[in-house]
Coordinates of C-alpha atoms in Angstrom, one line a residue:
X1 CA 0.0 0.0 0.0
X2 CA 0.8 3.7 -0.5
X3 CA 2.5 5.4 2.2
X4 CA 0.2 8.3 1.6
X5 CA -2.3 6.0 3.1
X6 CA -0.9 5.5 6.3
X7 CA -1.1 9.0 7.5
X8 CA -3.3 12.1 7.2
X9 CA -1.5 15.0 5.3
X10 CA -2.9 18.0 6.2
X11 CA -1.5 22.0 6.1
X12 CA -0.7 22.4 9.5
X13 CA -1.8 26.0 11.8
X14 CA 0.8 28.3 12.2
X15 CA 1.4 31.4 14.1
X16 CA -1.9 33.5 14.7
X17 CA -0.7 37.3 14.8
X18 CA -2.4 39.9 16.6
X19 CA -3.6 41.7 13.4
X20 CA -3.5 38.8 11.0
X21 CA -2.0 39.6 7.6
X22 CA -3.5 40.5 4.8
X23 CA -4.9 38.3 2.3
X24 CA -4.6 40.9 0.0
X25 CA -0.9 41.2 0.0
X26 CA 1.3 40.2 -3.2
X27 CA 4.4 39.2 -2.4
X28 CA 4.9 35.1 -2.1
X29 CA 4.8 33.4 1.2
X30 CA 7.8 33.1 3.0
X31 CA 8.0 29.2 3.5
X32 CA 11.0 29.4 5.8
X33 CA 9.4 30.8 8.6
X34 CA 6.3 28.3 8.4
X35 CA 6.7 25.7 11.2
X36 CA 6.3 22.3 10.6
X37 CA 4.4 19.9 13.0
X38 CA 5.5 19.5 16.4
X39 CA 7.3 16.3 17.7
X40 CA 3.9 15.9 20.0
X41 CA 0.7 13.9 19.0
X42 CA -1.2 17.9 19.8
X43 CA -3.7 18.1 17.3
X44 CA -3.2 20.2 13.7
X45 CA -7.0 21.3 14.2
X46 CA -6.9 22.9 17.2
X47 CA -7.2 26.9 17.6
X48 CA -8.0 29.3 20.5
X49 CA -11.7 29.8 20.6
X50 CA -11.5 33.0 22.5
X51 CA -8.1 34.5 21.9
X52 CA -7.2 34.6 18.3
X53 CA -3.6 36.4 19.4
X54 CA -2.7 32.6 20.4
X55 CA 0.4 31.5 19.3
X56 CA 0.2 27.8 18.1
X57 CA 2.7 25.7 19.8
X58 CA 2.5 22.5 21.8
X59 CA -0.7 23.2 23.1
X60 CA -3.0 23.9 20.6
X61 CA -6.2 25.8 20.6
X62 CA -9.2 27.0 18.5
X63 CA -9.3 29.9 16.1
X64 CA -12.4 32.3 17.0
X65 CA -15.7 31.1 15.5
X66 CA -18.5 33.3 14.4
X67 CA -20.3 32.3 18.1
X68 CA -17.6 34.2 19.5
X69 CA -18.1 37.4 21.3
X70 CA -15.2 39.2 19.2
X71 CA -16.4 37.6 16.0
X72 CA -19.3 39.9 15.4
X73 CA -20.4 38.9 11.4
X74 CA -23.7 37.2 12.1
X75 CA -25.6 39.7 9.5
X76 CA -23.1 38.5 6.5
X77 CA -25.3 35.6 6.7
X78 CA -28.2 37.6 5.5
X79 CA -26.9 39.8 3.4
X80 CA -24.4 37.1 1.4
X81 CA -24.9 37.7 -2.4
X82 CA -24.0 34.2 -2.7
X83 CA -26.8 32.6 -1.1
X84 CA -29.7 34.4 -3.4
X85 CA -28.8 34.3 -7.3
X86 CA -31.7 36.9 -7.6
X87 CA -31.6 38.6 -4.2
X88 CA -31.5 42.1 -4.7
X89 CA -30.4 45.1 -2.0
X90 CA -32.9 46.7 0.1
X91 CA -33.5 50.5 -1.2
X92 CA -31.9 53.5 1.1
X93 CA -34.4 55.5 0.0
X94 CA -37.2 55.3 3.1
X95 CA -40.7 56.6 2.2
X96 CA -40.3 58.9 5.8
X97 CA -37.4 60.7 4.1
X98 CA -38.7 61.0 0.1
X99 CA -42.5 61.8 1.3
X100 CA -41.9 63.7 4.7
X101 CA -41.9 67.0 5.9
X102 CA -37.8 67.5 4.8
X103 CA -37.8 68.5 0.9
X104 CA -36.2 66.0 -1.2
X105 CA -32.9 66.9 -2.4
X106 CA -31.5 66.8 -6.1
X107 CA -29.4 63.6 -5.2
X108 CA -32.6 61.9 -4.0
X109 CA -34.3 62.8 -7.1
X110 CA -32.0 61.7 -9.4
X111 CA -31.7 58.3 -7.2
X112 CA -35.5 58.1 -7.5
X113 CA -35.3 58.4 -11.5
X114 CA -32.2 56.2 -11.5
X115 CA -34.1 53.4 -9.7
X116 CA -37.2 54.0 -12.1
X117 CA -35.1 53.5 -15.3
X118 CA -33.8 50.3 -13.6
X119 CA -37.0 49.1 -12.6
X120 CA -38.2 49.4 -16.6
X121 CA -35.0 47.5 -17.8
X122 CA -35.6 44.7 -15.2
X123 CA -39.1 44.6 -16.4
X124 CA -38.2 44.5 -19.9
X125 CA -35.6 41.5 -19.3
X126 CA -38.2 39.7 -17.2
X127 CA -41.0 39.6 -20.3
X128 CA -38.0 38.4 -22.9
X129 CA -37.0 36.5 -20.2
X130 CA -33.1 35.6 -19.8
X131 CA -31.3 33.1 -21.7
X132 CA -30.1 29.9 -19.9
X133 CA -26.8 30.8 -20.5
X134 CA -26.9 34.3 -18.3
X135 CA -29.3 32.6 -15.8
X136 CA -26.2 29.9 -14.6
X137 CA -23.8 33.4 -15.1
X138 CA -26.0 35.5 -12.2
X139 CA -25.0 32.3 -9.6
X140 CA -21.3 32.5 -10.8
X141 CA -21.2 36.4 -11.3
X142 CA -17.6 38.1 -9.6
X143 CA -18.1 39.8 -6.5
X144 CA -16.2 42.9 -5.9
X145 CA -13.3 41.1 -3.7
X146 CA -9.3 41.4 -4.4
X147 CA -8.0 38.9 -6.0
X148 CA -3.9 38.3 -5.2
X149 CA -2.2 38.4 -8.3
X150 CA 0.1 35.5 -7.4
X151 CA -2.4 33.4 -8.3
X152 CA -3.2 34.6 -11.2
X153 CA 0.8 34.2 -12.0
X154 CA 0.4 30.6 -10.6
X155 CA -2.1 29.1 -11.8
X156 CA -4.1 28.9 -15.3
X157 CA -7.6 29.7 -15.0
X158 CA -9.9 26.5 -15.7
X159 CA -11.4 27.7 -18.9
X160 CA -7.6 27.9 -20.6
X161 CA -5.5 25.5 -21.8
X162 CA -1.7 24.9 -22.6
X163 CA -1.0 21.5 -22.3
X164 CA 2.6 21.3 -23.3
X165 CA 3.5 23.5 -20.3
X166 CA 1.1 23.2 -17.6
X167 CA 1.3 20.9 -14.8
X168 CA -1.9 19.6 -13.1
X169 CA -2.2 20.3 -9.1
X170 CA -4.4 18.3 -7.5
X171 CA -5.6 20.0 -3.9
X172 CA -5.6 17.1 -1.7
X173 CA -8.2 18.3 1.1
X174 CA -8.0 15.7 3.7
X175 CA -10.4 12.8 4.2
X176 CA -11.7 13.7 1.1
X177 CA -11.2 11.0 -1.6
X178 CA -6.9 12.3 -2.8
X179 CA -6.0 8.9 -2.2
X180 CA -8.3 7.2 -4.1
X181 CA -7.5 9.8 -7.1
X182 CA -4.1 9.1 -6.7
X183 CA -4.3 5.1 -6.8
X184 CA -6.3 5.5 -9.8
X185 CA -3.8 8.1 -11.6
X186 CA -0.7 6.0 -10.5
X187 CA -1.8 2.3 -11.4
X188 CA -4.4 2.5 -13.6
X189 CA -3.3 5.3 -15.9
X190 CA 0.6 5.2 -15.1
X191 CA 1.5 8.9 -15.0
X192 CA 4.4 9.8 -12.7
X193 CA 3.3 12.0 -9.4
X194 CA 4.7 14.1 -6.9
X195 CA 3.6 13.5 -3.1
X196 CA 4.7 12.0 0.2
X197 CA 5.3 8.3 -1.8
X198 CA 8.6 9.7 -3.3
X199 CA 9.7 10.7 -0.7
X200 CA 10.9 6.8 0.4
X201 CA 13.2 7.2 -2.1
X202 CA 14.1 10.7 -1.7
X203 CA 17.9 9.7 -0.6
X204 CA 18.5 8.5 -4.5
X205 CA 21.5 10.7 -6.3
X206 CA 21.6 12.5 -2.7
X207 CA 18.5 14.2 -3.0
X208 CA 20.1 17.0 -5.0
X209 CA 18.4 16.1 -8.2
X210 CA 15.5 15.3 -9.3
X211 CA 14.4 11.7 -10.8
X212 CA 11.6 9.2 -11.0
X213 CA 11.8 6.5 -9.1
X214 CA 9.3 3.5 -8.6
X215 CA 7.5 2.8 -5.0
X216 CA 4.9 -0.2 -5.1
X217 CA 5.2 -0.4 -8.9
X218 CA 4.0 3.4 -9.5
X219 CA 6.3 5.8 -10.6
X220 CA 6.9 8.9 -8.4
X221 CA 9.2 12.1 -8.2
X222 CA 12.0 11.8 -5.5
X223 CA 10.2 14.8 -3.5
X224 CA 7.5 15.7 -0.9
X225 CA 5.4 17.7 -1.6
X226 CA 2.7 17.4 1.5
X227 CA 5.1 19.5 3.3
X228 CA 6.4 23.1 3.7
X229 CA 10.3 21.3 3.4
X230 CA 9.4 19.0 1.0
X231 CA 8.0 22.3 -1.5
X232 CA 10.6 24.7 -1.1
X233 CA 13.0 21.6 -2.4
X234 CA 10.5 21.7 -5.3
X235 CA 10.8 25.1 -5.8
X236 CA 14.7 25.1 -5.5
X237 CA 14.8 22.2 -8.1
X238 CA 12.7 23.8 -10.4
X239 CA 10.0 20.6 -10.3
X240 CA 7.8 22.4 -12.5
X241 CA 10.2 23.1 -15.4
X242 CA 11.9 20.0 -14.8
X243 CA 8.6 18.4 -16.8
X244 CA 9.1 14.9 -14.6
X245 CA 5.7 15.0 -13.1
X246 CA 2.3 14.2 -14.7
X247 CA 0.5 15.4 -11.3
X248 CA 1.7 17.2 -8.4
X249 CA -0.6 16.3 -5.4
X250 CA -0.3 19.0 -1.9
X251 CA -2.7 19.8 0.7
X252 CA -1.3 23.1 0.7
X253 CA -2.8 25.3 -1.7
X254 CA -1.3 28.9 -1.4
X255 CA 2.2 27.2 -0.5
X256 CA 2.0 24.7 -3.3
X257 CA 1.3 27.6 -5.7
X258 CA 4.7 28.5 -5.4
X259 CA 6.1 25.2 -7.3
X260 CA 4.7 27.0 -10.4
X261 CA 5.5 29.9 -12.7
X262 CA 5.2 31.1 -16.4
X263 CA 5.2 29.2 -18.8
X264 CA 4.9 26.3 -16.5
X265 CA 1.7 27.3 -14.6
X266 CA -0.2 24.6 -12.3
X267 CA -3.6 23.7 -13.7
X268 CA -6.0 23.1 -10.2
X269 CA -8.4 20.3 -9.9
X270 CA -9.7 19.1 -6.4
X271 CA -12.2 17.0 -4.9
X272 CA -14.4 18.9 -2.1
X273 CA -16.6 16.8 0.6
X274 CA -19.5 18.0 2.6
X275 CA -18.1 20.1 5.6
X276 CA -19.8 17.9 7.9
X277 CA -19.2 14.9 6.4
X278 CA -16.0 15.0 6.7
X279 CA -16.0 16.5 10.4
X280 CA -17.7 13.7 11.5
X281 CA -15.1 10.9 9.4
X282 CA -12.4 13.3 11.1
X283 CA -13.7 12.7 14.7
X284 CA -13.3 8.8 13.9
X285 CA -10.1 8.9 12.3
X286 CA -8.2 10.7 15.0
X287 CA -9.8 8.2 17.5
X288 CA -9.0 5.0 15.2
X289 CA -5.7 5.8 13.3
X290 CA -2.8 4.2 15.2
X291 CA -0.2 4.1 12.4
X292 CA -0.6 8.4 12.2
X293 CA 1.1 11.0 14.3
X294 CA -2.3 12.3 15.4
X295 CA -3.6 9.8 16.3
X296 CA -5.7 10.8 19.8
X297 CA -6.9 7.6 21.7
X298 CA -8.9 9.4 24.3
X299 CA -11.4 10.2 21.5
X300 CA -12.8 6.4 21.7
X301 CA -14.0 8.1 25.2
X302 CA -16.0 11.5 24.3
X303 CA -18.6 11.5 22.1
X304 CA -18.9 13.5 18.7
X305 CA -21.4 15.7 20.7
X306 CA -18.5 16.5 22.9
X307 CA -15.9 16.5 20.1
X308 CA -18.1 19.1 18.3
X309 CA -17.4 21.3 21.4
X310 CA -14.0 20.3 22.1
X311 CA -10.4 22.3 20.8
X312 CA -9.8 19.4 18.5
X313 CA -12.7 20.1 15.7
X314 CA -11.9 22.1 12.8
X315 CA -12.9 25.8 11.9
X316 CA -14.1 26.4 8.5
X317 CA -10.9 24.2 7.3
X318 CA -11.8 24.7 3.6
X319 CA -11.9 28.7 3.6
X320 CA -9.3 29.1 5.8
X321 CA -6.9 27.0 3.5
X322 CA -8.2 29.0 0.4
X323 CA -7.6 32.3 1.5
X324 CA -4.9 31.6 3.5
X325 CA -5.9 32.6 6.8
X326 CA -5.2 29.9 9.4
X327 CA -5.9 32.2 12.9
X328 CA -8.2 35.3 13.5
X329 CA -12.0 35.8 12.8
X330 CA -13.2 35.3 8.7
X331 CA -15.0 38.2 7.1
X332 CA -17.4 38.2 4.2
X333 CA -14.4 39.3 2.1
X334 CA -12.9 35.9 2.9
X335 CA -15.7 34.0 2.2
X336 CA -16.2 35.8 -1.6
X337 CA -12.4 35.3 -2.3
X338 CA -12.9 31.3 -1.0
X339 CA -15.5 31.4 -3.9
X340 CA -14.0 33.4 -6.4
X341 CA -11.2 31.7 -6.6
X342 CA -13.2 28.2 -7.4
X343 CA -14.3 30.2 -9.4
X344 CA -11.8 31.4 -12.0
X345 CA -8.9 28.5 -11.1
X346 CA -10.6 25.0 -10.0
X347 CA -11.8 22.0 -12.3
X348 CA -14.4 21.0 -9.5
X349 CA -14.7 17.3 -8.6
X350 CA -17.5 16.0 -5.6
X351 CA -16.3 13.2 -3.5
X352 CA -20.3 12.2 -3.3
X353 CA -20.2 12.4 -7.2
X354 CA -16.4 10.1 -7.5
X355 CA -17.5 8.7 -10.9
X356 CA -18.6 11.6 -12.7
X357 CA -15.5 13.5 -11.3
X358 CA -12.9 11.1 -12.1
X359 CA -14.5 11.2 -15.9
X360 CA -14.2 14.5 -15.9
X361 CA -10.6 15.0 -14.4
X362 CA -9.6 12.3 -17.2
X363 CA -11.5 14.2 -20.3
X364 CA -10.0 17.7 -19.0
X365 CA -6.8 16.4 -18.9
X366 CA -6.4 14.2 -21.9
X367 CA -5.6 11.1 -19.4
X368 CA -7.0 8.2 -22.3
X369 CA -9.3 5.5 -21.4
X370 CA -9.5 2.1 -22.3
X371 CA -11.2 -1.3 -21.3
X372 CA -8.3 -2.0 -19.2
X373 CA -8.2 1.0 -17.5
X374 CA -11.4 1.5 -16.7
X375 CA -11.7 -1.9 -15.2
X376 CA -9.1 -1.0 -12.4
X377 CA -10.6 2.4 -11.9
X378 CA -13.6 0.4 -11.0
X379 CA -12.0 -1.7 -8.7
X380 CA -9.8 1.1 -7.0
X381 CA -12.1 3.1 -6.7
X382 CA -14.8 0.5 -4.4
X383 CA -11.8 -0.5 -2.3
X384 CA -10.7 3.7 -1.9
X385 CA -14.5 4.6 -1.2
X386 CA -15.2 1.5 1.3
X387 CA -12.6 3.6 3.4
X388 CA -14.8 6.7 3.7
X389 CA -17.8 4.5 5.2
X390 CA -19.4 5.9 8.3
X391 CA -22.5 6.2 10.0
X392 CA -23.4 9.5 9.1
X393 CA -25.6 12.3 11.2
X394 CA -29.1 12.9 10.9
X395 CA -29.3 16.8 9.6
X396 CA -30.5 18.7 12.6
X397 CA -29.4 16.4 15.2
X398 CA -27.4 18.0 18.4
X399 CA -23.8 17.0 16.8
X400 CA -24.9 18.3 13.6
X401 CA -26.1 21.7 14.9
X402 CA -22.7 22.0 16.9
X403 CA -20.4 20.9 13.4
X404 CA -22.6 23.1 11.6
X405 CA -21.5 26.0 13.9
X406 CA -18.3 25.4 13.2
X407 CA -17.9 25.0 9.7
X408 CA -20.8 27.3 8.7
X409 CA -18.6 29.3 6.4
X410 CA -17.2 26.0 4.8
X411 CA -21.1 25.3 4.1
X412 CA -21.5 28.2 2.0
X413 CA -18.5 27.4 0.3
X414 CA -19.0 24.2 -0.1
X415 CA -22.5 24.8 -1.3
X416 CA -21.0 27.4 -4.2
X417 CA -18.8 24.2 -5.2
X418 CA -21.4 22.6 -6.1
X419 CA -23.4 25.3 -8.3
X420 CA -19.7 26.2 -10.3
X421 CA -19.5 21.7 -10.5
X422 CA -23.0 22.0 -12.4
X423 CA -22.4 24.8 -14.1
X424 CA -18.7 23.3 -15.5
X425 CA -21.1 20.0 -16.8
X426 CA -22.7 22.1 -18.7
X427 CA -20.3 24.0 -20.3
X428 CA -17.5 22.4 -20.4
X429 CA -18.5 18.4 -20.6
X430 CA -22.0 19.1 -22.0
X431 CA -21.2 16.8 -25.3
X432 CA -18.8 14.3 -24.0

């Protein structure tokens, strides 16, 4: 078996300033001063519920949630543009203030007349009525958020194409269904990979070069790159020019980003699980997973009710890894820029929809399919999925409720993952 099976590879928290930095900064990441995990079995989940100026160490705590005193967002929750593709703003103008006693002034006139001439165009689209094209557009439309432009140097937006120079980049969100994709990728269809396998072998030619080398009959790069060290080798060694690997696989996304560069940009495709879902198969692998460094044995004790409360259950995992943004309180501008960039840079794949995504990651990509391989996909892909088997929560439950509070932002995200996998069906792999 794949060593990438034995253990759960996951970005790990780092230092939580007292004014975390901005998302909207440009300049790369400095991966030197990211620490790596601790020699302790503490938690990589943890964060300080009520002090986000928490410095991450051996005792780890919980990032603020948005039931937190200092969080203060609730109303983002009403007022999300995401959640409604047709909700529209509430007017400013009140009826006290245009039909009062106070005379109207010339601004509020020419905001009545502006909103009139709207009004008439809406009305006028509403009798044509929209085409289905611009009705899937008004669910994906941008939202006015910044968008770093190292990712825009990084990676190639979904739409485009350069296949002689981009390198696909698989986001490997934990517990998700990574390993099952890269079983398939790796024995069935026989393309060389970077991820934590090569690394066995990483000692080959000193480690100062790199080469493919075979672990369990699949051919790998002699790098890791599930980890901070393991991608600033990658970077030094130029992995992306180097044009050894078919598919890089990371669960760091902003980090990884750095492996690529023009004309070699990475091409992102990921598989994305229910938030809660994967809290609650997250709560039984800590408890059952002997053979990994987090493994937590007093979890067999508690239940999930108690784990939901606990400092070992994630906070909004997803949109923190997205945006970058692993301490401090998320904002609605977090939340767009989780989306947006979906939006403009992922091939979407659905670990509850593993068939159609696979078929799609292998059309996108050009990966060709025979009788052969299709056969072991099938048979990969039971044994990968019988892994992700547990008894799941009933929606509205106690332990759901308490994930839900937790993971509430991931839920919107999560839910806009599925509107932009639709929408790529349909435009992208309507006629194959």
């Amino acid at each position: 078996q794949r060593l990438s099976k034995h253990r759960l590879s996951t970005p790990y928290p780092r230092k939580m300033d007292a004014e975390p930095a901005s998302i909207h900064a440009t300049a790369p990441v400095n991966l030197a001063a990211v620490p790596g995990p601790p020699e302790t079995n503490s938690n990589p989940y943890a964060a300080n519920r009520n002090n986000p100026n928490s410095t991450i160490t051996d005792n780890h705590v919980r990032v603020p949630d948005y039931e937190d005193a200092e969080f203060g967002h609730e109303e983002f929750w009403d007022s999300s543009p995401y959640l409604d593709a047709v909700k529209t703003k509430r007017s400013r103008f009140g009826s006290m203030a245009m039909f009062g006693t106070r005379k109207p002034s010339r601004d509020r006139i020419a905001a009545v007349a502006l909103l009139v001439v709207v009004l008439f165009i809406v009305m006028t689209v509403t009798v044509t009525g929209p085409s289905r094209q611009s009705k899937d557009m008004i669910a994906l439309e941008k939202h006015n958020v910044y968008f770093p432009r190292e990712l825009d140097e990084q990676f190639a937006q979904w739409t485009q194409r350069d296949d002689d120079n981009d390198v696909a980049f698989f986001w490997d969100v934990p517990l998700s269904g990574g390993n099952v994709v890269e079983d398939i990728l790796g024995s069935c269809f026989k393309l060389v990979q970077a991820s934590d396998v090569g690394k066995s072998k990483e000692d080959v030619h000193s480690g100062n070069s790199l080469q493919i080398v075979e672990v369990y009959g699949d051919e790998y790069v002699n790098i890791d790159t599930t980890t901070i060290d393991g991608i600033n080798k990658a970077i030094r060694l130029d992995l992306a020019a180097s044009g050894l690997a078919d598919v890089v696989h990371s669960p760091y996304l902003r980090e990884g980003g750095q492996l690529f560069h023009e004309p070699n940009k990475g091409r992102l495709f990921t598989l994305i699980r229910h938030p809660i879902q994967r809290a609650v198969h997250l709560f039984h692998y800590l408890s059952e997973a002997k053979w990994d460094g987090y493994y937590q044995p007093q979890l067999k004790d508690i239940t999930i009710e108690q784990y939901a409360e606990s400092n070992w259950v994630e906070n909004n995992y997803l949109t923190r890894i997205l945006v970058n943004k692993p301490g401090g309180a998320l904002t609605r501008e977090d939340v767009d820029l989780a989306k947006e960039i979906l939006r403009r840079k992922a091939l979407i794949g659905l670990f509850d929809r593993m068939f159609e995504s696979m078929f799609r990651f292998e059309r996108y990509f050009g990966w060709r399919m025979n009788t052969e391989k299709r056969t072991c996909q099938q048979r990969l892909m039971e044994q990968g999925m019988s892994r992700y088997e547990y008894t799941q929560l009933q929606m509205g439950s106690d332990a759901w409720i308490l994930l839900l509070r937790q993971n509430k932002f991931d839920m919107e995200v999560y839910n806009y993952a599925v509107t932009l996998f639709d929408y790529q069906g349909t435009t992208m792999f309507a006629n194959m």
